[in-house]
XYZ file of C-alpha atoms in Angstrom:
743
model
C 141.392 145.026 111.576
C 143.784 147.574 113.011
C 145.165 148.108 109.492
C 141.673 148.844 108.103
C 140.211 152.295 107.732
C 137.661 153.295 110.432
C 134.536 152.894 108.222
C 135.493 149.343 107.245
C 136.608 148.519 110.779
C 133.327 149.697 112.313
C 131.271 147.911 109.655
C 133.097 144.660 110.412
C 132.554 145.146 114.143
C 128.828 145.766 113.633
C 128.561 142.600 111.515
C 130.478 140.634 114.131
C 128.236 141.869 116.947
C 125.094 141.158 114.935
C 126.202 137.600 114.161
C 127.262 137.084 117.782
C 123.794 138.141 118.956
C 122.151 135.682 116.541
C 124.422 132.841 117.682
C 123.837 133.716 121.327
C 120.058 133.590 120.882
C 120.355 130.156 119.267
C 122.554 128.933 122.096
C 120.182 130.291 124.761
C 117.274 128.477 123.101
C 119.319 125.268 122.906
C 120.104 125.509 126.612
C 116.448 126.251 127.408
C 115.254 123.206 125.431
C 117.880 120.951 126.990
C 117.065 122.206 130.482
C 113.348 121.462 130.069
C 114.177 118.062 128.589
C 116.380 117.302 131.589
C 113.677 118.394 134.040
C 111.175 116.119 132.317
C 113.634 113.210 132.403
C 114.240 113.734 136.132
C 110.492 113.814 136.797
C 110.047 110.515 134.950
C 112.909 108.952 136.892
C 111.332 110.160 140.140
C 108.012 108.658 139.093
C 109.655 105.271 138.602
C 111.340 105.555 141.994
C 108.056 106.391 143.703
C 106.314 103.521 141.947
C 108.944 101.178 143.281
C 108.466 102.563 146.783
C 104.680 102.231 146.442
C 104.893 98.589 145.451
C 104.717 97.410 149.075
C 101.760 99.696 149.740
C 99.993 98.446 146.613
C 100.498 94.826 147.632
C 99.165 95.635 151.121
C 96.018 97.264 149.665
C 95.433 94.281 147.377
C 95.705 91.944 150.369
C 93.180 94.052 152.302
C 90.795 94.108 149.343
C 91.124 90.333 148.979
C 90.275 89.889 152.669
C 87.244 92.148 152.291
C 85.935 90.146 149.335
C 86.538 86.836 151.065
C 84.860 88.046 154.278
C 81.857 89.317 152.336
C 81.463 86.005 150.472
C 81.588 83.987 153.697
C 79.179 86.198 155.696
C 75.699 84.782 156.414
C 73.933 88.158 156.210
C 74.518 91.774 155.321
C 74.726 92.781 158.992
C 77.391 90.226 159.855
C 79.236 91.078 156.622
C 79.392 94.759 157.567
C 80.712 93.990 161.026
C 83.318 91.537 159.720
C 84.486 93.898 156.943
C 84.861 96.777 159.408
C 87.023 94.523 161.611
C 89.215 93.649 158.589
C 89.661 97.370 157.792
C 90.448 98.240 161.412
C 93.040 95.466 161.610
C 94.656 96.834 158.414
C 95.099 100.294 159.956
C 91.698 101.905 159.718
C 89.677 103.503 156.933
C 91.434 106.879 157.087
C 94.897 105.388 156.742
C 93.811 103.102 153.906
C 92.312 106.085 152.040
C 95.590 107.982 152.394
C 97.469 104.982 151.004
C 95.024 104.749 148.076
C 95.549 108.441 147.245
C 99.309 108.005 147.463
C 99.308 105.065 145.043
C 96.775 106.563 142.630
C 98.826 109.781 142.403
C 101.623 107.814 140.690
C 99.472 105.711 138.362
C 98.684 106.449 134.719
C 102.256 107.480 133.780
C 101.644 110.988 135.138
C 105.066 112.499 135.741
C 103.723 116.049 135.303
C 103.049 116.798 139.014
C 106.681 115.904 139.796
C 108.338 118.394 137.426
C 107.920 121.232 139.920
C 110.301 119.859 142.524
C 113.179 119.957 139.979
C 112.017 123.136 138.217
C 111.857 125.471 141.207
C 115.624 126.063 141.429
C 115.730 127.046 137.727
C 112.557 129.160 137.772
C 114.252 132.579 137.749
C 116.547 131.720 134.837
C 113.726 130.233 132.752
C 111.537 133.296 133.245
C 114.460 135.483 132.241
C 114.820 133.527 128.993
C 111.183 133.928 127.875
C 111.177 137.613 128.838
C 114.397 138.252 126.888
C 113.530 136.403 123.667
C 110.931 137.746 121.238
C 108.730 134.649 120.914
C 105.821 134.446 118.473
C 103.581 131.764 117.003
C 103.976 130.619 113.387
C 100.303 129.603 113.259
C 96.996 131.319 114.003
C 96.801 129.472 117.329
C 97.929 131.994 119.954
C 96.897 130.009 123.041
C 100.451 129.193 124.156
C 101.623 132.806 123.698
C 98.673 133.996 125.804
C 99.498 131.439 128.497
C 103.139 132.575 128.462
C 102.111 136.216 128.927
C 99.778 135.118 131.735
C 102.507 133.403 133.782
C 104.859 136.368 133.177
C 102.187 138.710 134.556
C 101.853 136.478 137.657
C 105.571 135.720 138.072
C 105.711 137.373 141.502
C 102.169 136.483 142.575
C 102.415 134.517 145.876
C 99.037 132.840 145.432
C 99.000 129.082 144.970
C 95.755 129.146 142.949
C 94.985 131.437 140.007
C 91.565 131.847 138.439
C 91.184 129.768 135.249
C 90.780 132.179 132.324
C 93.039 130.672 129.631
C 92.588 128.351 126.675
C 94.784 125.347 127.501
C 93.949 123.448 124.319
C 97.691 123.256 123.542
C 98.219 121.003 126.592
C 97.562 117.275 126.816
C 94.799 115.823 129.007
C 97.389 114.725 131.589
C 98.826 118.223 131.849
C 95.348 119.773 132.110
C 94.452 117.308 134.853
C 97.617 118.371 136.681
C 97.097 122.113 136.239
C 93.324 122.542 136.754
C 91.480 121.900 140.049
C 87.896 122.550 141.176
C 87.441 124.713 144.288
C 84.240 126.379 145.447
C 82.454 125.364 142.237
C 85.025 127.174 140.088
C 88.055 126.092 138.066
C 91.468 127.230 139.269
C 95.059 126.801 138.120
C 97.743 125.495 140.437
C 100.297 128.205 139.641
C 103.439 126.092 139.953
C 102.072 123.365 137.657
C 100.801 125.948 135.144
C 104.332 127.352 134.876
C 105.960 123.962 134.301
C 103.272 123.115 131.733
C 103.795 126.339 129.770
C 107.605 126.060 129.840
C 107.425 122.436 128.661
C 105.261 123.340 125.681
C 107.372 126.377 124.795
C 110.378 124.041 124.484
C 108.328 121.521 122.485
C 106.930 124.071 120.030
C 110.333 125.688 119.509
C 111.533 122.265 118.317
C 108.545 121.745 116.013
C 108.665 125.263 114.574
C 105.233 126.215 115.962
C 107.032 128.966 117.886
C 109.785 131.118 116.441
C 112.242 133.684 117.811
C 112.928 137.007 116.114
C 116.636 137.544 115.483
C 117.459 133.822 115.630
C 118.856 131.641 112.849
C 117.967 128.058 113.761
C 114.698 129.026 115.435
C 113.512 131.773 113.096
C 110.247 131.443 111.186
C 111.291 128.863 108.588
C 108.570 130.058 106.201
C 110.451 133.342 105.699
C 113.436 131.398 104.322
C 111.382 129.675 101.628
C 110.744 131.070 98.178
C 107.304 132.552 97.713
C 104.838 130.630 95.569
C 105.068 133.365 92.929
C 108.821 132.663 92.670
C 108.305 128.883 92.660
C 105.476 128.689 90.126
C 107.630 129.265 86.984
C 109.952 126.445 88.112
C 107.237 123.865 88.792
C 106.899 122.517 85.229
C 110.646 121.938 84.785
C 111.005 120.369 88.247
C 108.044 118.013 87.852
C 109.167 117.003 84.364
C 112.661 116.178 85.640
C 111.283 113.892 88.378
C 108.362 112.539 86.319
C 105.757 114.048 88.641
C 102.348 115.259 87.435
C 102.098 119.046 87.553
C 98.750 119.257 89.370
C 97.647 118.271 92.853
C 94.980 115.930 91.491
C 97.419 114.281 89.104
C 100.046 113.865 91.832
C 97.571 112.225 94.211
C 96.358 109.920 91.437
C 99.970 109.025 90.631
C 100.659 108.116 94.286
C 97.364 106.227 94.596
C 98.162 104.133 91.523
C 101.689 103.418 92.737
C 100.581 102.247 96.187
C 97.700 100.202 94.740
C 99.904 98.412 92.210
C 102.734 97.684 94.660
C 100.349 96.314 97.312
C 98.463 94.204 94.755
C 101.711 92.740 93.372
C 103.028 91.879 96.841
C 99.689 90.250 97.700
C 99.742 88.256 94.447
C 103.287 86.938 94.985
C 102.868 86.307 98.723
C 102.373 82.507 98.354
C 105.750 82.245 96.567
C 107.518 84.427 99.146
C 108.805 81.819 101.593
C 111.036 84.345 103.379
C 108.023 86.232 104.778
C 106.136 84.668 107.689
C 102.801 86.018 108.962
C 101.590 84.264 112.118
C 98.032 83.697 113.296
C 97.980 87.090 115.030
C 98.858 88.813 111.746
C 102.390 89.685 112.892
C 104.976 89.566 110.065
C 108.570 88.347 110.283
C 111.394 87.800 107.791
C 113.897 84.981 107.797
C 117.487 85.976 108.396
C 119.529 86.635 105.266
C 121.911 83.827 104.386
C 125.568 84.799 104.416
C 127.289 84.447 101.060
C 130.523 82.501 100.891
C 133.660 84.352 99.876
C 135.111 83.545 96.429
C 137.224 80.397 96.511
C 140.517 82.035 95.527
C 140.051 85.328 97.389
C 142.586 84.484 100.107
C 145.270 83.665 97.514
C 144.504 86.887 95.626
C 144.765 89.000 98.788
C 148.053 87.308 99.679
C 149.450 87.978 96.214
C 148.369 91.636 96.414
C 149.894 92.039 99.880
C 153.273 90.895 98.518
C 153.164 93.622 95.846
C 151.889 96.538 97.963
C 154.842 98.277 99.641
C 154.882 99.188 103.324
C 154.416 102.913 103.839
C 153.986 105.308 106.745
C 150.672 107.111 107.172
C 152.427 110.464 106.793
C 153.968 109.291 103.526
C 150.497 108.312 102.299
C 149.349 111.918 102.851
C 152.381 113.291 101.012
C 151.929 110.820 98.159
C 148.243 111.700 97.664
C 149.074 115.396 97.843
C 151.595 114.882 95.013
C 148.770 113.355 92.972
C 145.926 115.757 93.786
C 147.679 118.860 95.209
C 144.890 119.155 97.803
C 147.080 121.267 100.132
C 146.683 124.169 97.700
C 143.373 124.926 99.435
C 145.051 125.694 102.768
C 146.598 128.999 103.733
C 145.872 132.185 105.658
C 142.129 132.680 106.055
C 142.580 136.355 105.190
C 143.216 135.264 101.608
C 146.765 136.618 101.392
C 149.503 134.502 99.909
C 151.031 132.020 102.390
C 154.219 133.393 103.931
C 154.859 130.321 106.048
C 158.098 128.540 105.107
C 157.640 124.903 104.139
C 153.864 125.500 104.080
C 153.026 122.195 102.379
C 154.960 120.155 104.916
C 153.417 122.041 107.836
C 149.901 121.648 106.470
C 150.326 117.894 106.107
C 151.714 117.608 109.636
C 148.760 119.617 110.980
C 146.273 117.354 109.198
C 148.013 114.314 110.673
C 148.051 115.887 114.159
C 144.322 116.567 114.329
C 143.069 113.774 112.078
C 144.688 111.056 114.191
C 143.703 112.881 117.430
C 147.384 113.079 118.358
C 147.050 116.625 119.636
C 149.540 119.473 119.059
C 151.533 119.051 122.281
C 152.071 115.315 121.909
C 152.797 115.712 118.188
C 155.430 118.394 118.804
C 157.362 115.946 121.002
C 157.727 113.591 118.020
C 158.742 116.201 115.426
C 162.297 116.904 116.664
C 161.810 120.668 116.546
C 160.212 120.877 113.098
C 157.087 122.448 114.640
C 156.181 123.534 118.138
C 152.766 122.970 119.691
C 151.962 126.693 119.400
C 152.809 126.661 115.691
C 150.526 123.658 115.077
C 147.699 125.367 116.967
C 148.277 128.561 114.985
C 148.125 126.671 111.676
C 144.892 124.947 112.700
C 143.208 128.228 113.651
C 144.543 130.455 110.871
C 144.989 128.157 107.858
C 142.223 125.529 108.109
C 138.465 125.964 107.867
C 135.581 123.568 107.331
C 135.215 124.978 103.820
C 138.786 124.397 102.645
C 138.883 120.947 104.280
C 135.769 120.032 102.283
C 137.414 121.416 99.119
C 140.466 119.191 99.709
C 138.161 116.252 100.341
C 136.400 116.924 97.033
C 139.699 116.739 95.111
C 140.461 113.327 96.586
C 136.957 111.953 95.922
C 137.013 113.137 92.308
C 140.431 111.534 91.756
C 139.195 108.283 93.327
C 136.142 108.356 91.053
C 138.382 108.179 87.952
C 139.619 104.690 88.805
C 138.008 101.619 87.263
C 138.431 99.315 90.253
C 135.796 100.968 92.520
C 133.120 100.192 89.882
C 133.479 96.546 90.891
C 132.954 97.378 94.573
C 129.525 98.928 94.367
C 127.055 101.263 92.704
C 128.045 104.928 92.671
C 124.353 105.901 92.740
C 124.062 104.483 96.252
C 125.323 105.828 99.563
C 124.760 104.928 103.205
C 124.578 107.175 106.269
C 125.372 106.310 109.857
C 126.677 107.963 112.992
C 129.463 107.078 115.391
C 129.897 108.571 118.829
C 132.827 110.689 119.972
C 133.461 111.473 123.620
C 133.388 115.216 124.390
C 134.245 117.455 127.281
C 131.029 118.136 129.196
C 131.287 121.928 129.281
C 129.911 122.625 125.816
C 126.493 122.933 124.179
C 126.840 119.932 121.880
C 127.674 117.311 124.490
C 124.828 115.050 125.629
C 124.269 111.568 127.005
C 123.453 109.215 124.136
C 120.746 106.634 124.837
C 121.994 104.002 122.358
C 125.747 104.377 122.867
C 125.527 105.064 126.590
C 128.343 107.622 126.431
C 128.538 111.397 126.805
C 129.486 113.296 123.672
C 128.489 114.030 120.085
C 127.838 112.123 116.864
C 129.920 112.157 113.693
C 127.332 111.507 110.987
C 128.942 110.072 107.836
C 127.681 109.629 104.274
C 129.712 106.842 102.674
C 129.417 105.941 99.000
C 128.696 102.367 97.982
C 132.187 102.625 96.426
C 133.549 102.902 100.035
C 134.759 106.520 99.764
C 133.560 109.056 102.360
C 131.412 111.752 100.714
C 130.431 113.990 103.590
C 130.541 114.218 107.400
C 128.685 116.355 109.884
C 129.043 116.667 113.663
C 125.741 116.706 115.568
C 124.459 116.452 119.121
C 123.614 113.058 120.622
C 120.039 114.125 121.308
C 119.438 114.932 117.630
C 117.372 112.586 115.480
C 120.004 111.646 112.891
C 117.442 111.429 110.080
C 117.242 115.210 109.790
C 120.773 115.310 108.327
C 120.446 112.444 105.859
C 119.364 114.646 102.932
C 121.984 117.381 103.447
C 124.249 115.431 101.120
C 122.220 116.928 98.246
C 123.563 120.388 99.059
C 126.875 119.664 100.762
C 128.326 117.010 98.446
C 130.051 118.809 95.557
C 132.008 115.827 94.231
C 131.433 113.994 90.941
C 129.839 111.048 92.808
C 126.128 111.876 92.998
C 124.099 109.215 94.837
C 120.338 109.039 94.265
C 119.622 106.183 96.701
C 120.349 106.554 100.409
C 120.552 103.778 102.974
C 120.623 104.222 106.734
C 119.727 102.485 109.964
C 116.551 102.975 111.992
C 117.697 106.472 113.052
C 117.793 107.516 109.392
C 114.069 107.399 108.744
C 110.634 108.566 109.748
C 107.530 109.510 107.768
C 108.340 113.202 106.987
C 111.877 112.162 105.924
C 110.414 109.591 103.517
C 108.059 112.234 102.124
C 110.713 114.916 101.633
C 113.263 112.509 100.127
C 110.671 111.311 97.599
C 109.912 114.875 96.475
C 113.654 115.567 96.155
C 114.120 112.560 93.867
C 115.991 110.480 96.476
C 115.103 106.840 97.131
C 115.331 106.323 100.876
C 115.977 102.648 101.670
C 116.931 102.253 105.333
C 117.619 99.089 107.278
C 114.929 99.399 109.952
C 115.096 97.513 113.215
C 111.684 96.228 114.388
C 110.116 97.212 111.057
C 107.111 95.017 111.792
C 106.041 97.556 114.423
C 105.585 100.227 111.736
C 102.186 100.942 110.223
C 101.228 99.964 106.692
C 98.622 102.247 105.055
C 95.832 101.174 102.681
C 95.068 103.224 99.574
C 91.341 103.161 100.526
C 89.344 101.875 103.484
C 87.408 99.513 101.184
C 90.559 97.949 99.719
C 91.357 94.502 101.123
C 93.896 91.795 100.283
C 93.846 88.015 100.307
C 97.241 87.331 101.886
C 98.623 90.530 103.462
C 95.483 92.247 104.736
C 96.517 91.833 108.385
C 99.538 94.095 107.805
C 97.414 97.206 107.230
C 94.950 97.295 110.113
C 92.639 100.320 109.879
C 95.289 102.733 108.570
C 94.320 104.681 105.426
C 96.293 107.362 103.543
C 94.937 110.920 103.910
C 94.854 111.833 100.212
C 92.920 115.080 100.796
C 95.711 116.437 103.015
C 98.333 115.771 100.324
C 96.193 117.414 97.629
C 95.385 120.444 99.795
C 99.067 121.169 100.539
C 100.501 120.243 97.135
C 101.696 123.817 96.555
C 103.261 123.998 100.037
C 105.148 120.746 99.419
C 106.488 121.991 96.084
C 107.442 125.323 97.616
C 109.624 123.516 100.138
C 111.474 121.239 97.693
C 112.046 123.972 95.114
C 113.438 126.237 97.856
C 115.845 123.450 98.807
C 116.870 122.911 95.184
C 117.505 126.636 94.797
C 119.799 126.595 97.835
C 117.596 128.812 100.010
C 117.451 126.357 102.875
C 119.082 123.085 103.948
C 116.918 119.952 104.308
C 118.177 119.540 107.893
C 116.804 122.942 108.895
C 113.323 121.949 107.730
C 113.472 118.381 109.003
C 114.475 119.683 112.425
C 110.974 121.193 112.530
C 109.149 118.434 110.656
C 110.352 115.296 112.452
C 108.577 116.081 115.735
C 104.816 115.602 115.967
C 102.788 118.806 115.792
C 99.014 119.082 115.667
C 99.311 122.732 114.568
C 101.884 122.516 111.781
C 99.958 121.616 108.644
C 103.172 121.318 106.629
C 104.357 118.617 109.040
C 101.044 116.819 108.618
C 101.261 117.028 104.806
C 104.790 115.541 104.735
C 103.641 112.933 107.246
C 100.742 111.946 104.955
C 103.033 111.763 101.905
C 105.490 109.688 103.952
C 102.784 107.131 104.727
C 102.541 106.372 100.993
C 106.282 106.262 100.313
C 107.233 104.236 103.384
C 104.406 101.744 102.850
C 105.583 101.137 99.275
C 109.153 100.718 100.514
C 108.160 98.285 103.277
C 106.036 96.232 100.877
C 108.940 96.021 98.437
C 111.348 95.293 101.293
C 109.410 92.250 102.553
C 108.906 90.852 99.051
C 112.353 91.372 97.477
C 115.207 89.387 99.024
C 117.789 90.932 96.665
C 116.805 94.409 97.834
C 117.325 93.365 101.438
C 120.769 92.035 100.527
C 121.729 95.328 98.865
C 120.529 97.365 101.860
C 122.375 95.072 104.259
C 125.585 95.244 102.223
C 125.483 99.042 101.844
C 124.830 99.749 105.514
C 127.618 97.327 106.445
C 130.026 99.447 104.414
C 129.394 102.550 106.479
C 129.864 100.483 109.645
C 133.162 99.223 108.207
C 134.105 102.855 107.590
C 133.457 103.657 111.249
C 135.880 100.885 112.247
C 138.386 102.175 109.649
C 138.120 105.668 111.146
C 138.746 104.231 114.620
C 142.009 102.812 113.291
C 143.010 106.261 112.006
C 142.223 108.020 115.294
C 144.655 105.730 117.102
C 146.171 108.515 119.197
C 143.037 109.851 120.879
C 140.711 106.899 121.534
C 137.838 108.726 119.831
C 137.811 111.687 122.243
C 137.503 115.348 121.208
C 138.552 117.887 123.820
C 137.844 121.115 121.918
C 134.765 122.913 123.232
C 134.058 125.173 120.239
C 131.697 123.559 117.742
C 133.697 124.724 114.723
C 136.793 122.946 116.074
C 134.801 119.777 116.738
C 133.509 119.859 113.164
C 137.044 120.372 111.836
C 138.283 117.353 113.807
C 135.793 115.168 111.934
C 136.855 116.695 108.607
C 140.550 116.116 109.340
C 139.947 112.433 110.070
C 137.759 112.008 106.986
C 140.462 113.617 104.843
C 143.087 111.137 106.078
C 140.667 108.224 105.595
C 140.040 109.168 101.972
C 143.760 109.654 101.347
C 144.397 106.111 102.572
C 141.534 104.756 100.427
C 142.820 106.530 97.323
C 146.350 105.270 97.946
C 145.090 101.710 98.519
C 143.033 101.848 95.321
C 146.078 103.027 93.405
C 148.300 100.290 94.836
C 145.707 97.530 94.388
C 145.179 98.586 90.761
C 148.933 98.525 90.105
C 149.271 95.126 91.798
C 146.346 93.703 89.791
C 147.916 94.951 86.572
C 151.223 93.299 87.552
C 149.418 90.013 88.284
C 147.621 90.235 84.941
C 150.989 90.428 83.150
C 151.889 87.192 84.893
C 148.675 85.625 83.606
C 146.766 85.789 86.902
C 143.496 87.563 86.069
C 140.929 87.667 88.905
C 137.218 87.078 88.494
C 134.556 89.752 88.932
C 133.509 88.216 92.254
C 137.088 88.365 93.511
C 137.440 92.015 92.488
C 134.114 92.859 94.151
C 135.286 91.262 97.412
C 138.327 93.551 97.675
C 138.194 96.733 99.773
C 140.213 99.959 100.126
C 139.959 99.660 103.939
C 143.360 97.940 104.122
C 145.789 98.891 106.873
C 148.305 96.050 107.337
C 150.916 97.717 105.128
C 150.591 101.167 106.770
C 152.732 102.242 109.728
C 151.404 104.728 112.284
C 154.180 105.037 114.872
C 157.800 106.145 115.028
C 159.453 109.519 114.378
C 157.250 111.630 112.144
C 159.336 112.987 109.287
C 158.101 113.903 105.837
C 160.083 113.195 102.687
C 158.520 115.520 100.109
C 161.214 114.831 97.537
C 159.781 111.406 96.681
C 157.547 111.669 93.622
C 155.144 108.813 92.810
C 155.418 106.972 89.530
C 152.903 107.742 86.775
C 149.458 106.423 87.650
C 147.036 104.537 85.442
C 143.381 104.900 86.364
C 142.278 101.820 84.413
C 143.029 98.160 84.820
C 145.181 96.962 81.948
C 143.746 93.462 81.685
C 140.591 92.634 79.754
C 137.683 91.439 81.884
C 133.946 91.678 81.586
C 132.955 95.133 82.956
C 130.929 95.265 86.180
C 127.205 95.044 85.732
C 124.515 96.780 87.687
C 123.069 94.438 90.332
C 119.825 92.722 89.410
C 118.157 94.442 92.326
C 118.552 97.839 90.696
C 116.110 96.833 87.993
C 113.772 95.465 90.629
C 114.083 98.743 92.540
C 113.129 100.766 89.495
C 110.086 98.615 88.874
C 108.903 98.644 92.471
C 109.834 102.187 93.458
C 109.260 104.655 90.615
């Protein structure tokens, strides 16, 4: 910047300051939300502790009550009963003491943690007030009750009174919060000031997450409606979009289309229920599915793998990177971020060593000790900061994926139209905004969320906080994946689904087919309240699709998906607002209603189609295998990331994914060459044997020793196709079943 002229220098500084202010606002809001979440969690933990302490008191009161009832039943008259009962109460400590014990126990019943938030909130009160006074908060709906309550507590911030006169509309608060906040004194309603403050702060955090509140000058918490195209801009695109996805172009037609789909799927599942021996519905109407039977491996697979292992040469992991770079030239994307020509001597070698350093979690200081003076730790750090960005790492990744896609062999491994998403935890240093305690993994860190093709290759990775619902990132692959592999069906685990996600994915032309744990606890929705079934009626209960809500917000739904298609907004930004329940946000409710149709159709197809369950199980297993493969690559760091800046954490995930795909491409190349050599010897494998192979092979790859690159070695010419004649891979039978069941 010092070399720039003053006007350009000042303009850059203004832009930098403006962006820094936006990022700071987002970070302040994140800290505010996390702080309120932590206070709530502490209050709930305290409630459980108090309940445990009250257990003895509760048992004592039950014993006293039992004695009272027994004494009353044995008394000969009302007078003697009264005398005997009074004696029982006196022996138990007296009426006054028993009443105190009853109040103590009843205060902790009904799952009311709200009165306990104050004791943890008080030490943070000043900072929380400073946050809401600094940020420009406003409501995204016509309901201003929370904003008015916020202004009320700001006006009374320094008021020493315990009780404030009740003048607000607290309709935004739950009944439990209102019971905590409002008391009756002298025939009037009053607010307990400390509980009113904790209530308002809790709902500010909640509505910031749902998008019912927004912050001026923020990016993640701005009014999301301003980022969407207007309806006037969307309307000319509606006909082409609906025609491409085979949707009717009117609200009435769309609702009729969904109604027909749900009706036909439910009727077909009900008709075939007697033949579906895998589905069990007990006397209580609870469904269950028999466990999938494991398929035996092909008879000669072990001999084939042994023959391939003999023909695949041993190679160091660094040599794999150099070999794939010879083939794809992916290092051309790396260089000074300024855009000037690289002046670094031996740039290609240094870039490969940097990728290896960070992708394996070796770290620059430890790596420098193994390089015999080729690079120092400071030079490696400099290269990472000045030559590598998330963007150019993704560009290098795209080159490798596209080259992998040209091979014939992966077509036998899976369906390129399918991909699976799953997260794996990385330990983080605690002093950063992303780090959180993860409930499922039990560790403290962040989540690397991967999209893995059914062909095994990694398509896209994203680093997210542990407290984030992973489903919000599942559809980002539409915008972030620029490779030639374009999946249209996405699989995930339970974290990769909820009703708004099902609704949005359907409108975007994506079939969401997750593997859901405890799926029988999910609701099935009837097309109409008068529709009943002979065999599966108990699945639906009283749940009915709200067709009017879908029809009313048809334009709003289209506005969202067309804005996403036009690149105006990422799906994750919207789903961050739409995956949390909101009674105010009508767009959330519309996607929720649409999701009830789509998820019900999926669940009905899931319980009736065993082949579909096998495909889902197989695809989600592949992404879990990738996680294990990535663990093997990050051998030097035990899955821990020590960088505190988010951009560096994201780059760590990209580095590792780049190495993983290099290894997969190299394995595919070597397996193809070995298969061609076997074919010349007359040993041609079957389709089942080819399908059972995998590019996640590591036995022939070395990871340790002195790290030296030999860039003079040039790989032999590569053939993308298999040279032997064999029946080409067919689409699985389930794909046809999917198309029939899920239009």
